PDB file of C-alpha atoms in Angstrom:
ATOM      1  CA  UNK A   1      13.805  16.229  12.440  1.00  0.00           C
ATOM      2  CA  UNK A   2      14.209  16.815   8.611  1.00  0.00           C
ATOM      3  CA  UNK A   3      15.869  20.334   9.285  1.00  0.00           C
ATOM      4  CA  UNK A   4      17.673  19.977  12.539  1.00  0.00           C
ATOM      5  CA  UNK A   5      18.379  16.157  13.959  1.00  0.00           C
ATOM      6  CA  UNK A   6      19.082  14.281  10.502  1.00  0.00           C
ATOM      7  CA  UNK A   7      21.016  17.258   8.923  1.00  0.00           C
ATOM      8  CA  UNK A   8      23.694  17.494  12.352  1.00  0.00           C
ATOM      9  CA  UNK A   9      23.501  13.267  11.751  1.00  0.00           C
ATOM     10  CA  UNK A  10      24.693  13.299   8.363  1.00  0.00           C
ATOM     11  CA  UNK A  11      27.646  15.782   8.988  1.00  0.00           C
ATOM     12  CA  UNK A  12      29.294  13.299  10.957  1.00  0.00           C
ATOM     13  CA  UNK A  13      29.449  10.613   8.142  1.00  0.00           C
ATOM     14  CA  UNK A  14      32.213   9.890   5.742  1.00  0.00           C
ATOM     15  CA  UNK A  15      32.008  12.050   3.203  1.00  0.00           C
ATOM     16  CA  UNK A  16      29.383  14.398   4.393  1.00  0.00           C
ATOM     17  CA  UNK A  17      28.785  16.988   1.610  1.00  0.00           C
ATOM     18  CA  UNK A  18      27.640  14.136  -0.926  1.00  0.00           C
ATOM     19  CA  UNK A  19      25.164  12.546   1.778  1.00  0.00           C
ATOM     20  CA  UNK A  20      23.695  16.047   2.333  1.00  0.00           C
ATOM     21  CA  UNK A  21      23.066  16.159  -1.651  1.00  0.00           C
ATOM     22  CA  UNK A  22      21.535  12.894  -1.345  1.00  0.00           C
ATOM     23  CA  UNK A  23      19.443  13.373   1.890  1.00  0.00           C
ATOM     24  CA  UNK A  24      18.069  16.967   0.422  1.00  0.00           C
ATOM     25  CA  UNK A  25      17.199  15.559  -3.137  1.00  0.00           C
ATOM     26  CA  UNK A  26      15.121  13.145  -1.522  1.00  0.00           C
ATOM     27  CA  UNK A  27      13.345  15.523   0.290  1.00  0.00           C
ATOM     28  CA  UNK A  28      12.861  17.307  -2.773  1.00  0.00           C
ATOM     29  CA  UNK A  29      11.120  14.294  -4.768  1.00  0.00           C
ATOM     30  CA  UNK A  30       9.336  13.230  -1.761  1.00  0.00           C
ATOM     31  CA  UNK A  31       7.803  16.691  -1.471  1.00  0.00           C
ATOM     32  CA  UNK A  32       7.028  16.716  -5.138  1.00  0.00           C
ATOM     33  CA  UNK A  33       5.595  13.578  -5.526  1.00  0.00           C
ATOM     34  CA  UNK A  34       3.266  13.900  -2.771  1.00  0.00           C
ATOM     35  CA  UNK A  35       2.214  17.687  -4.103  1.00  0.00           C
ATOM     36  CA  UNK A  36       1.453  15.715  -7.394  1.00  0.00           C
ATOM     37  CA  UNK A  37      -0.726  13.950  -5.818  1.00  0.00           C
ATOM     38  CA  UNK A  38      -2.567  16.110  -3.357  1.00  0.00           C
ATOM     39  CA  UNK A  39      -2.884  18.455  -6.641  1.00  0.00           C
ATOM     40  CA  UNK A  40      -4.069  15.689  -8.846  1.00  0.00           C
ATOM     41  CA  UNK A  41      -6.869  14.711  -6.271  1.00  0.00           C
ATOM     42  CA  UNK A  42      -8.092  18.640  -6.002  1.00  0.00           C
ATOM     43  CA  UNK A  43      -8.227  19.357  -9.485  1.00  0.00           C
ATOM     44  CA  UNK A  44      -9.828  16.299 -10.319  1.00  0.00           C
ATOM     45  CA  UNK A  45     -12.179  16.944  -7.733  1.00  0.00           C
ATOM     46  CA  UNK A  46     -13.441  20.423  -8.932  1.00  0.00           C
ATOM     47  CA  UNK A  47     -13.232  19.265 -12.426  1.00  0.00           C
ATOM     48  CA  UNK A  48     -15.373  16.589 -12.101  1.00  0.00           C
ATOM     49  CA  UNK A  49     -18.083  18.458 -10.407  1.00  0.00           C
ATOM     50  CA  UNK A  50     -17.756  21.090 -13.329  1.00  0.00           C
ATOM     51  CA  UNK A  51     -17.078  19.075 -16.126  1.00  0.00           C
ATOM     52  CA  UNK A  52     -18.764  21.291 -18.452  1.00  0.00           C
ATOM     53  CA  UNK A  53     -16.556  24.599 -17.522  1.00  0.00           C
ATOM     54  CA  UNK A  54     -13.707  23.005 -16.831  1.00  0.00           C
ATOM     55  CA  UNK A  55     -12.610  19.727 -18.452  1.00  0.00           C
ATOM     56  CA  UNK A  56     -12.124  21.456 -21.613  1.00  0.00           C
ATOM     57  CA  UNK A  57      -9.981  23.747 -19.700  1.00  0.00           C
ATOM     58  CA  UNK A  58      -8.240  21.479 -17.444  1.00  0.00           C
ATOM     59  CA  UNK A  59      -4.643  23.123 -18.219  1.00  0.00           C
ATOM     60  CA  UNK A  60      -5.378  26.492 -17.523  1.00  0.00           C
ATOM     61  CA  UNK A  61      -7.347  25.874 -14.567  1.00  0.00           C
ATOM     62  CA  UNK A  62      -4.549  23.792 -12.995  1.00  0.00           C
ATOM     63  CA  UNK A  63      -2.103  26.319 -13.815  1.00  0.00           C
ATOM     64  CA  UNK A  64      -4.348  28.848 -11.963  1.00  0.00           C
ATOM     65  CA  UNK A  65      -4.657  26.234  -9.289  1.00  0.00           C
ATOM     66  CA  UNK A  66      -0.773  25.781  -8.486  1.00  0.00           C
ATOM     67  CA  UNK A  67      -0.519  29.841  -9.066  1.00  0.00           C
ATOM     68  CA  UNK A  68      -3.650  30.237  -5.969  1.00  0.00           C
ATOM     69  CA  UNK A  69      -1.887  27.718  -4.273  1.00  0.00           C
ATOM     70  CA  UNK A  70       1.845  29.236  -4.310  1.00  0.00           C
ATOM     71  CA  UNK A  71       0.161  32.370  -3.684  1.00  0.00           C
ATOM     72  CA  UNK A  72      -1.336  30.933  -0.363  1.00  0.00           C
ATOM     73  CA  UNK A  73       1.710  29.766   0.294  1.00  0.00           C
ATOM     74  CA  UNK A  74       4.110  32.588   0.367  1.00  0.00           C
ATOM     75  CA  UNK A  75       3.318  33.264   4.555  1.00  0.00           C
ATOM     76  CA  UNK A  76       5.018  30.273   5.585  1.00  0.00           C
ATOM     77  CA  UNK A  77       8.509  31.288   4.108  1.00  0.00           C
ATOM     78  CA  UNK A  78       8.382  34.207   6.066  1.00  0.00           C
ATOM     79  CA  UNK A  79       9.991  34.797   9.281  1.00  0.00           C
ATOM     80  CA  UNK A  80       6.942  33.842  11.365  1.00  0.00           C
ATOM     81  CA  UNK A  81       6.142  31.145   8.970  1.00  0.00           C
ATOM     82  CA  UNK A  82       6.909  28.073  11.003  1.00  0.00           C
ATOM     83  CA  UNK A  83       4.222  29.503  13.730  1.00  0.00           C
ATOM     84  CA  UNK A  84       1.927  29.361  11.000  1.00  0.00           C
ATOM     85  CA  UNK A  85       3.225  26.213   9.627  1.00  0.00           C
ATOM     86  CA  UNK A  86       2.792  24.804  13.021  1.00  0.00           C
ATOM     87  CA  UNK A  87      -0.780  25.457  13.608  1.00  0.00           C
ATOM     88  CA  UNK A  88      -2.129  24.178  10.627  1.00  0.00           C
ATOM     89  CA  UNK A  89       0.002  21.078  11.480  1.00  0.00           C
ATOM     90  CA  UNK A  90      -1.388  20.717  14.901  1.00  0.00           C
ATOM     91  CA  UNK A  91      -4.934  21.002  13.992  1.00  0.00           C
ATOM     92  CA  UNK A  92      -5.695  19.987  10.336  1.00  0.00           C
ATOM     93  CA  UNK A  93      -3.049  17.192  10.193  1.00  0.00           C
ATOM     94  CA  UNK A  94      -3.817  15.427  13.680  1.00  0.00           C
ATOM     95  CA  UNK A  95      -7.343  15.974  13.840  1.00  0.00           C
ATOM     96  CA  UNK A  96      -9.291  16.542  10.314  1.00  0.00           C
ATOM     97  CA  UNK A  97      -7.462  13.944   8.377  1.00  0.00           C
ATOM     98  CA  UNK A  98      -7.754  11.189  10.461  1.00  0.00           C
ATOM     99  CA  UNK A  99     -11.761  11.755  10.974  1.00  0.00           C
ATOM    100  CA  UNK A 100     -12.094  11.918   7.126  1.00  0.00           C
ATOM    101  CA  UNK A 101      -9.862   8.787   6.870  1.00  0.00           C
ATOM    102  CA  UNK A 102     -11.766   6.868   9.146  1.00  0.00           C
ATOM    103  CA  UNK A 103     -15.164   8.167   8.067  1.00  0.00           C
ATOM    104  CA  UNK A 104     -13.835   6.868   4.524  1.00  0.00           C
ATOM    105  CA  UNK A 105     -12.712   3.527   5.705  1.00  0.00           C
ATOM    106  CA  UNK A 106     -16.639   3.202   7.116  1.00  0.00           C
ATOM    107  CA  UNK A 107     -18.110   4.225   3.971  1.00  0.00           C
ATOM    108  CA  UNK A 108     -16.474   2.082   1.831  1.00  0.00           C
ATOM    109  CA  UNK A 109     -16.756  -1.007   3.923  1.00  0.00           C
ATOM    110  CA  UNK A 110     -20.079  -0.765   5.391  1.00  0.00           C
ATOM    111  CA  UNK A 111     -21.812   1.066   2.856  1.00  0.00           C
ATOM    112  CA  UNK A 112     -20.469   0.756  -0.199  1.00  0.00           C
ATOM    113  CA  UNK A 113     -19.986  -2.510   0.203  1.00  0.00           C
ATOM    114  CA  UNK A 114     -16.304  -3.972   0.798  1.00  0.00           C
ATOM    115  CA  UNK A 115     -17.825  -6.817  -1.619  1.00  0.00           C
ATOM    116  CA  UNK A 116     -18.330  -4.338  -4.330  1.00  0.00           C
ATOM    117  CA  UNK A 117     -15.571  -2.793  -3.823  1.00  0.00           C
ATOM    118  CA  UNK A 118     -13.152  -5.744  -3.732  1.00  0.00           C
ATOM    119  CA  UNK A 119     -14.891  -6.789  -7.441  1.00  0.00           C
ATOM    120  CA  UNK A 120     -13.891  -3.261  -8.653  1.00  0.00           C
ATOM    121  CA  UNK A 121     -10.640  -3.367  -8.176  1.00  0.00           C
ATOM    122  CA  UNK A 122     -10.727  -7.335  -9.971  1.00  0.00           C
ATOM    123  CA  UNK A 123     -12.406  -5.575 -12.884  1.00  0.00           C
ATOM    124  CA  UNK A 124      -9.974  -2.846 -13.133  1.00  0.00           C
ATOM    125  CA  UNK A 125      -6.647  -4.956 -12.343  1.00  0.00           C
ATOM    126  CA  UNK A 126      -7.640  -8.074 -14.290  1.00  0.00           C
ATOM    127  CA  UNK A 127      -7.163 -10.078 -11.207  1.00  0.00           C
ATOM    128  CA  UNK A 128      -8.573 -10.864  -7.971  1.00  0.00           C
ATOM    129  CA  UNK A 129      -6.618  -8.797  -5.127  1.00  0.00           C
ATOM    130  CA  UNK A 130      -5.582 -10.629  -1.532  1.00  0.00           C
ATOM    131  CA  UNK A 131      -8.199 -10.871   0.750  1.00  0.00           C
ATOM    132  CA  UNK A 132      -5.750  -8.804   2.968  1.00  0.00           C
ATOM    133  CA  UNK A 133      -6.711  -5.767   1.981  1.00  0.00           C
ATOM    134  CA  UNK A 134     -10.616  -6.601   2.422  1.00  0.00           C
ATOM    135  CA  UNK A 135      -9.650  -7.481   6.120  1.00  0.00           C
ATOM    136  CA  UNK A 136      -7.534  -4.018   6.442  1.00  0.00           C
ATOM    137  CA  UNK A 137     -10.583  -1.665   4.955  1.00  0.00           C
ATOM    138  CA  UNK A 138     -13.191  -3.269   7.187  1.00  0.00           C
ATOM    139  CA  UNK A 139     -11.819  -4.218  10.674  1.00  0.00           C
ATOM    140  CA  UNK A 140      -7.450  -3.119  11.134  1.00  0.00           C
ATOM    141  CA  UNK A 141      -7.227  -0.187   9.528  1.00  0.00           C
ATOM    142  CA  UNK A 142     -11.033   2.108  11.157  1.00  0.00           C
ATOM    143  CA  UNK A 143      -9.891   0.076  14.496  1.00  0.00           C
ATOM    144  CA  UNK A 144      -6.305   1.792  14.001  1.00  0.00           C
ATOM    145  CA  UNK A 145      -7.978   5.232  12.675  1.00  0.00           C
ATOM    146  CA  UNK A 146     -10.616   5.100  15.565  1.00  0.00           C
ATOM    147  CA  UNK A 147      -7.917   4.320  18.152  1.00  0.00           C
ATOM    148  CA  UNK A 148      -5.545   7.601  17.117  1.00  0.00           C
ATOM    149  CA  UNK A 149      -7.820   9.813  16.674  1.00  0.00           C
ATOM    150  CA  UNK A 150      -9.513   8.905  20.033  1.00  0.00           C
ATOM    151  CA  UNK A 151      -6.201   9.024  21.418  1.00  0.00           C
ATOM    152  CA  UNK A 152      -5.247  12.276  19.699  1.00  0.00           C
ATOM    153  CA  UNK A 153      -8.520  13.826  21.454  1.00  0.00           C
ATOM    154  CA  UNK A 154      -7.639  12.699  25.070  1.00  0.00           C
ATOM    155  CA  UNK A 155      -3.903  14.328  24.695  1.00  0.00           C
ATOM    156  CA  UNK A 156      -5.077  16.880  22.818  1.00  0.00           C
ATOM    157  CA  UNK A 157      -2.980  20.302  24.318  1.00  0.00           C
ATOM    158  CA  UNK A 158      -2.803  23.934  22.770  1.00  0.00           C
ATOM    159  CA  UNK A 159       0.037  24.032  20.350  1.00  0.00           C
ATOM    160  CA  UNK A 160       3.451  25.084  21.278  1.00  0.00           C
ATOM    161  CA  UNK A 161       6.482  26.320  19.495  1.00  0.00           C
ATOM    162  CA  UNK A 162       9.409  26.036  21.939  1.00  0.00           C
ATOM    163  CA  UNK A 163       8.698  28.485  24.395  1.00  0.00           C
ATOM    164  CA  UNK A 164       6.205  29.916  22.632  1.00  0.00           C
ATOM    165  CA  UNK A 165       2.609  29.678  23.424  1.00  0.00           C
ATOM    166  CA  UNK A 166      -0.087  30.441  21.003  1.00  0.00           C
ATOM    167  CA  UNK A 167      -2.598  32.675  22.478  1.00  0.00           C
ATOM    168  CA  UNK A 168      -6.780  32.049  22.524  1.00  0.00           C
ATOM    169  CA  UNK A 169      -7.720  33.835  19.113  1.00  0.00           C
ATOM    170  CA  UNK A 170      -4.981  31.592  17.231  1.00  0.00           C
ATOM    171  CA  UNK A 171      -6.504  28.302  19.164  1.00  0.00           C
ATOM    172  CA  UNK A 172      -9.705  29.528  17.753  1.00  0.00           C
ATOM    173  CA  UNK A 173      -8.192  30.192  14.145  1.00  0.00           C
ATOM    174  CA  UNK A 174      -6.720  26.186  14.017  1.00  0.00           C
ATOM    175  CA  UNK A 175      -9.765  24.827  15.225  1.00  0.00           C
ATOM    176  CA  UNK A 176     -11.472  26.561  11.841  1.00  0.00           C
ATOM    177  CA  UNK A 177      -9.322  25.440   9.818  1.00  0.00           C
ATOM    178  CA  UNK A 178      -9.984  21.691  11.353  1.00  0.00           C
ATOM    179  CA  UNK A 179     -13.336  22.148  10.908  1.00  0.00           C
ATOM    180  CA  UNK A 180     -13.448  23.299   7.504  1.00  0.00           C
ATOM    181  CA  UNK A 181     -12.985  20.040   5.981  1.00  0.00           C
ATOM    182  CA  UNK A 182     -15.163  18.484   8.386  1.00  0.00           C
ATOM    183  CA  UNK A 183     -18.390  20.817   9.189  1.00  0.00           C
ATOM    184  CA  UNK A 184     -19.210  20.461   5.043  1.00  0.00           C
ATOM    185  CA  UNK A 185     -20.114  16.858   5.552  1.00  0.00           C
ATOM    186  CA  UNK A 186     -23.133  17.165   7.990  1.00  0.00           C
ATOM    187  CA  UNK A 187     -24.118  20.425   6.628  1.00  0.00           C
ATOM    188  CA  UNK A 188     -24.174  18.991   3.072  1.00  0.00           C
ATOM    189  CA  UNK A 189     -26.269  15.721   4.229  1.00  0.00           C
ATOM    190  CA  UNK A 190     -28.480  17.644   6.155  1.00  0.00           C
ATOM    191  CA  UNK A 191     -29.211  19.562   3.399  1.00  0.00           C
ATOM    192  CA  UNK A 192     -29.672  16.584   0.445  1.00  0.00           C
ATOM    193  CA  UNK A 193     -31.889  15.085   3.212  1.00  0.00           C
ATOM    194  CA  UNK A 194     -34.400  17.972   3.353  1.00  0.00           C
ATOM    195  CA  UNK A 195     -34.200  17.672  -0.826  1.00  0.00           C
ATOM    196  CA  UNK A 196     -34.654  14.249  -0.978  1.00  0.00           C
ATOM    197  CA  UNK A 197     -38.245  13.162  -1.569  1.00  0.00           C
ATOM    198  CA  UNK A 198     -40.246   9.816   0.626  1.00  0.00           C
ATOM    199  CA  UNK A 199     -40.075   9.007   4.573  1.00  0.00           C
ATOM    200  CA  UNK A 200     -36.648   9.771   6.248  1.00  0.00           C
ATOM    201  CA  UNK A 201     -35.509   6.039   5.955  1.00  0.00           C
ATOM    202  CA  UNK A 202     -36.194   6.078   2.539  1.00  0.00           C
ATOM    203  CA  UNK A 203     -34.630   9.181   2.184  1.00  0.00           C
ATOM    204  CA  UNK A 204     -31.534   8.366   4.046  1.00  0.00           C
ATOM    205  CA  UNK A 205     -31.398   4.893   1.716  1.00  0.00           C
ATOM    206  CA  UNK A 206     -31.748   6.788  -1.541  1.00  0.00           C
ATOM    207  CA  UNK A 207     -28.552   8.982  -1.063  1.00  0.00           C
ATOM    208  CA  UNK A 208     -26.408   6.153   0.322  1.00  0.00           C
ATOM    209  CA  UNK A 209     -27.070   4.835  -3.116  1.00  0.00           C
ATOM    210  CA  UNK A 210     -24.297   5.451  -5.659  1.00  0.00           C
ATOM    211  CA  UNK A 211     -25.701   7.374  -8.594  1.00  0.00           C
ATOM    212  CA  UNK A 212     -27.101   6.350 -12.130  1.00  0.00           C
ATOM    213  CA  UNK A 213     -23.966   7.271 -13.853  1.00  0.00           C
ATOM    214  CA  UNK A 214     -21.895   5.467 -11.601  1.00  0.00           C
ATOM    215  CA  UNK A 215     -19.837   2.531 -13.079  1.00  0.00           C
ATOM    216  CA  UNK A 216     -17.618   1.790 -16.457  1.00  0.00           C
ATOM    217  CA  UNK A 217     -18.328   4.745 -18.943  1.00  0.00           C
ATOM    218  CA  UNK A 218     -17.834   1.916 -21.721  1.00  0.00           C
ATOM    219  CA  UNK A 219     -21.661   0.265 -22.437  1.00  0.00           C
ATOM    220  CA  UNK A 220     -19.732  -2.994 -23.012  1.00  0.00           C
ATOM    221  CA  UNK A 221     -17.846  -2.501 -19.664  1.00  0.00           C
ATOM    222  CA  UNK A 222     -20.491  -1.328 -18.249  1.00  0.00           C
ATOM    223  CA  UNK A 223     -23.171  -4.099 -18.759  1.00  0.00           C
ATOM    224  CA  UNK A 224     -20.584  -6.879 -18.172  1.00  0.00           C
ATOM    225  CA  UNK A 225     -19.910  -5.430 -14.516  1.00  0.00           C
ATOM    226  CA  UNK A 226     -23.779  -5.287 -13.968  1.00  0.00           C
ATOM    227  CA  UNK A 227     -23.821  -8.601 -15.308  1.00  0.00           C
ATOM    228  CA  UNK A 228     -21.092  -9.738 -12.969  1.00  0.00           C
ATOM    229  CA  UNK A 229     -22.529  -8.195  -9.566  1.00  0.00           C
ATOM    230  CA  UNK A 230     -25.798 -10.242 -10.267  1.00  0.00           C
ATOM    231  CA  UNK A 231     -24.263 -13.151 -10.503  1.00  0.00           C
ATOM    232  CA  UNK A 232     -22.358 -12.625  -7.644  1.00  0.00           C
ATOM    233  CA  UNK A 233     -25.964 -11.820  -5.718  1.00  0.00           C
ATOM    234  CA  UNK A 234     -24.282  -8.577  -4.818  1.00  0.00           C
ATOM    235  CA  UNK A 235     -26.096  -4.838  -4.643  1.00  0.00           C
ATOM    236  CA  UNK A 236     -26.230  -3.263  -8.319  1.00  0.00           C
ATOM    237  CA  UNK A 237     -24.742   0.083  -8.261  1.00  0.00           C
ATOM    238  CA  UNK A 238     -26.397   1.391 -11.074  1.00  0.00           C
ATOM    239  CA  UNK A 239     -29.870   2.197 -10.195  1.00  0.00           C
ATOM    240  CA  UNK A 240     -31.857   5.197 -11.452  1.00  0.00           C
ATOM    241  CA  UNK A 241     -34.754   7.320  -9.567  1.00  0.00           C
ATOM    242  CA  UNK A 242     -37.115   5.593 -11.001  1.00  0.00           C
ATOM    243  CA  UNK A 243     -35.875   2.357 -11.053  1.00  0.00           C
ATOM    244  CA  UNK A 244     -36.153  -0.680  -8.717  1.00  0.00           C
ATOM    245  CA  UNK A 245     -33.771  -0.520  -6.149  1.00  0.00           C
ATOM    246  CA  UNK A 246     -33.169  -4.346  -5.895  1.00  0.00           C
ATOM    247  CA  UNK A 247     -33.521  -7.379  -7.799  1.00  0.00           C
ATOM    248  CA  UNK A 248     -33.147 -10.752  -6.541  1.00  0.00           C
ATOM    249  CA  UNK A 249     -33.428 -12.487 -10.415  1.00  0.00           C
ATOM    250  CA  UNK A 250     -30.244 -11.414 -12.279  1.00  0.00           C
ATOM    251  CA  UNK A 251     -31.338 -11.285 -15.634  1.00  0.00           C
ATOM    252  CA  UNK A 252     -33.732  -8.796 -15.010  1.00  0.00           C
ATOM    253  CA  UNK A 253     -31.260  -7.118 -12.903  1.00  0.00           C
ATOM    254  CA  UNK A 254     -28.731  -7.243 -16.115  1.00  0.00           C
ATOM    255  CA  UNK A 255     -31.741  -6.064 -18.077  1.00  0.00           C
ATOM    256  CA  UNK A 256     -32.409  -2.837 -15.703  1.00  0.00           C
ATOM    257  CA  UNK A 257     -28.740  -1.870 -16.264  1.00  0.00           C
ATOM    258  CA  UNK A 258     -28.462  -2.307 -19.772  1.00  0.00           C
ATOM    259  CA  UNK A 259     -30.911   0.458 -20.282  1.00  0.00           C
ATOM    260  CA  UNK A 260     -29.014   3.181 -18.402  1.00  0.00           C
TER     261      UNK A 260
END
């Protein structure tokens, strides 16, 4: 559509060469600013889970990143780069993403807490956000995820590029890539499970748990938010080990969290 069908559309306009300029700089920004973005998230990611190599670093390793990732890259301007290209797009984009975006809609809502999430956002924006959004992260938007990706798996066909039919050991080459992003989840849960210490249940409850460190880094910010989700009777996300894991009497709630 970008390449082809809009291009032959916009020759036919008035004036034709400066609508082209247009059309092509705004796939340019829209390119970049989504790169930005997917970049952002993975360097953040890897940075954060090895803060003490890496956020002291954090230019060189993103410059390292964008030089892997141009590197990868270089197949798919190649002559049989759109069968590549096309692949990856069948699998990854209409299968992987939208099981991880559900998966993250559930997790958020149902066990996170859409509550606590929802008094996040009002601590970090200084205002209380439309209860819209509460009603999109727990029932419209995983009904809408659930129902394409459902729907995706019924019509689900090999790929095709015009004529062109993929044969069985590039099938089996999309479907790893698919699962890549997906297989780590179980494997990974399984695995803290067997760590984890106590019955299954309470294994399976410890882990759903957000972390000790997690909340405002600021001890001011930090024991006002505490302060604020016992008030509202609401789940305490900062809860150590050792720690109680619930507290019906918010000062002493407060009082846990003010020693982390």
């Amino acid at each position: 559509m970008a390449f082809s069908a809009y291009p032959e559309a916009i020759t036919k306009l008035p004036v034709s060469p400066l609508w082209a300029v247009f059309f092509f700089l705004m796939l340019l920004t829209l390119g970049l600013d989504s790169q930005f973005g997917m970049l952002e998230t993975c360097t953040s990611g890897f940075i954060d889970e090895f803060p003490k190599y890496l956020r002291r670093h954090r230019t060189v390793f993103t410059a390292v990143f964008c030089a892997i990732q141009f590197v990868i890259g270089i197949p798919f301007v190649t002559q049989g780069g759109m069968y590549i290209f096309q692949i990856l797009d069948w699998y990854a984009a209409a299968f992987s993403a939208m099981v991880i975006a559900f998966l993250e809609c559930v997790v958020l809502s149902y066990i996170y807490g859409a509550d606590q999430l929802y008094k996040d956002l009002e601590m970090m924006m200084g205002k209380k956000t439309s209860l819209w959004w509460k009603m999109c992260w727990c029932f419209i938007t995983p009904v809408i995820m659930l129902t394409m990706l459902v729907y995706s798996c019924v019509n689900m066909a090999p790929p095709t590029y015009g004529d062109y039919e993929y044969p069985g050991w590039a099938i089996g080459f999309g479907w790893m890539i698919a699962m890549c992003s997906i297989v780590p989840m179980p494997l990974v849960a399984v695995y803290r499970i067997s760590r984890a210490k106590g019955t299954l249940n309470q294994r399976i409850y410890l882990l759903l748990r957000p972390t000790e460190v997690w909340g405002p880094s600021d001890p001011t910010l930090r024991l006002m938010y505490s302060s604020s989700l016992a008030e509202k009777g609401l789940r305490l996300p900062c809860v150590g080990k050792d720690r109680p894991t619930d507290s019906t009497d918010p000062k002493q709630s407060v009082a846990i969290n003010s020693e982390l």
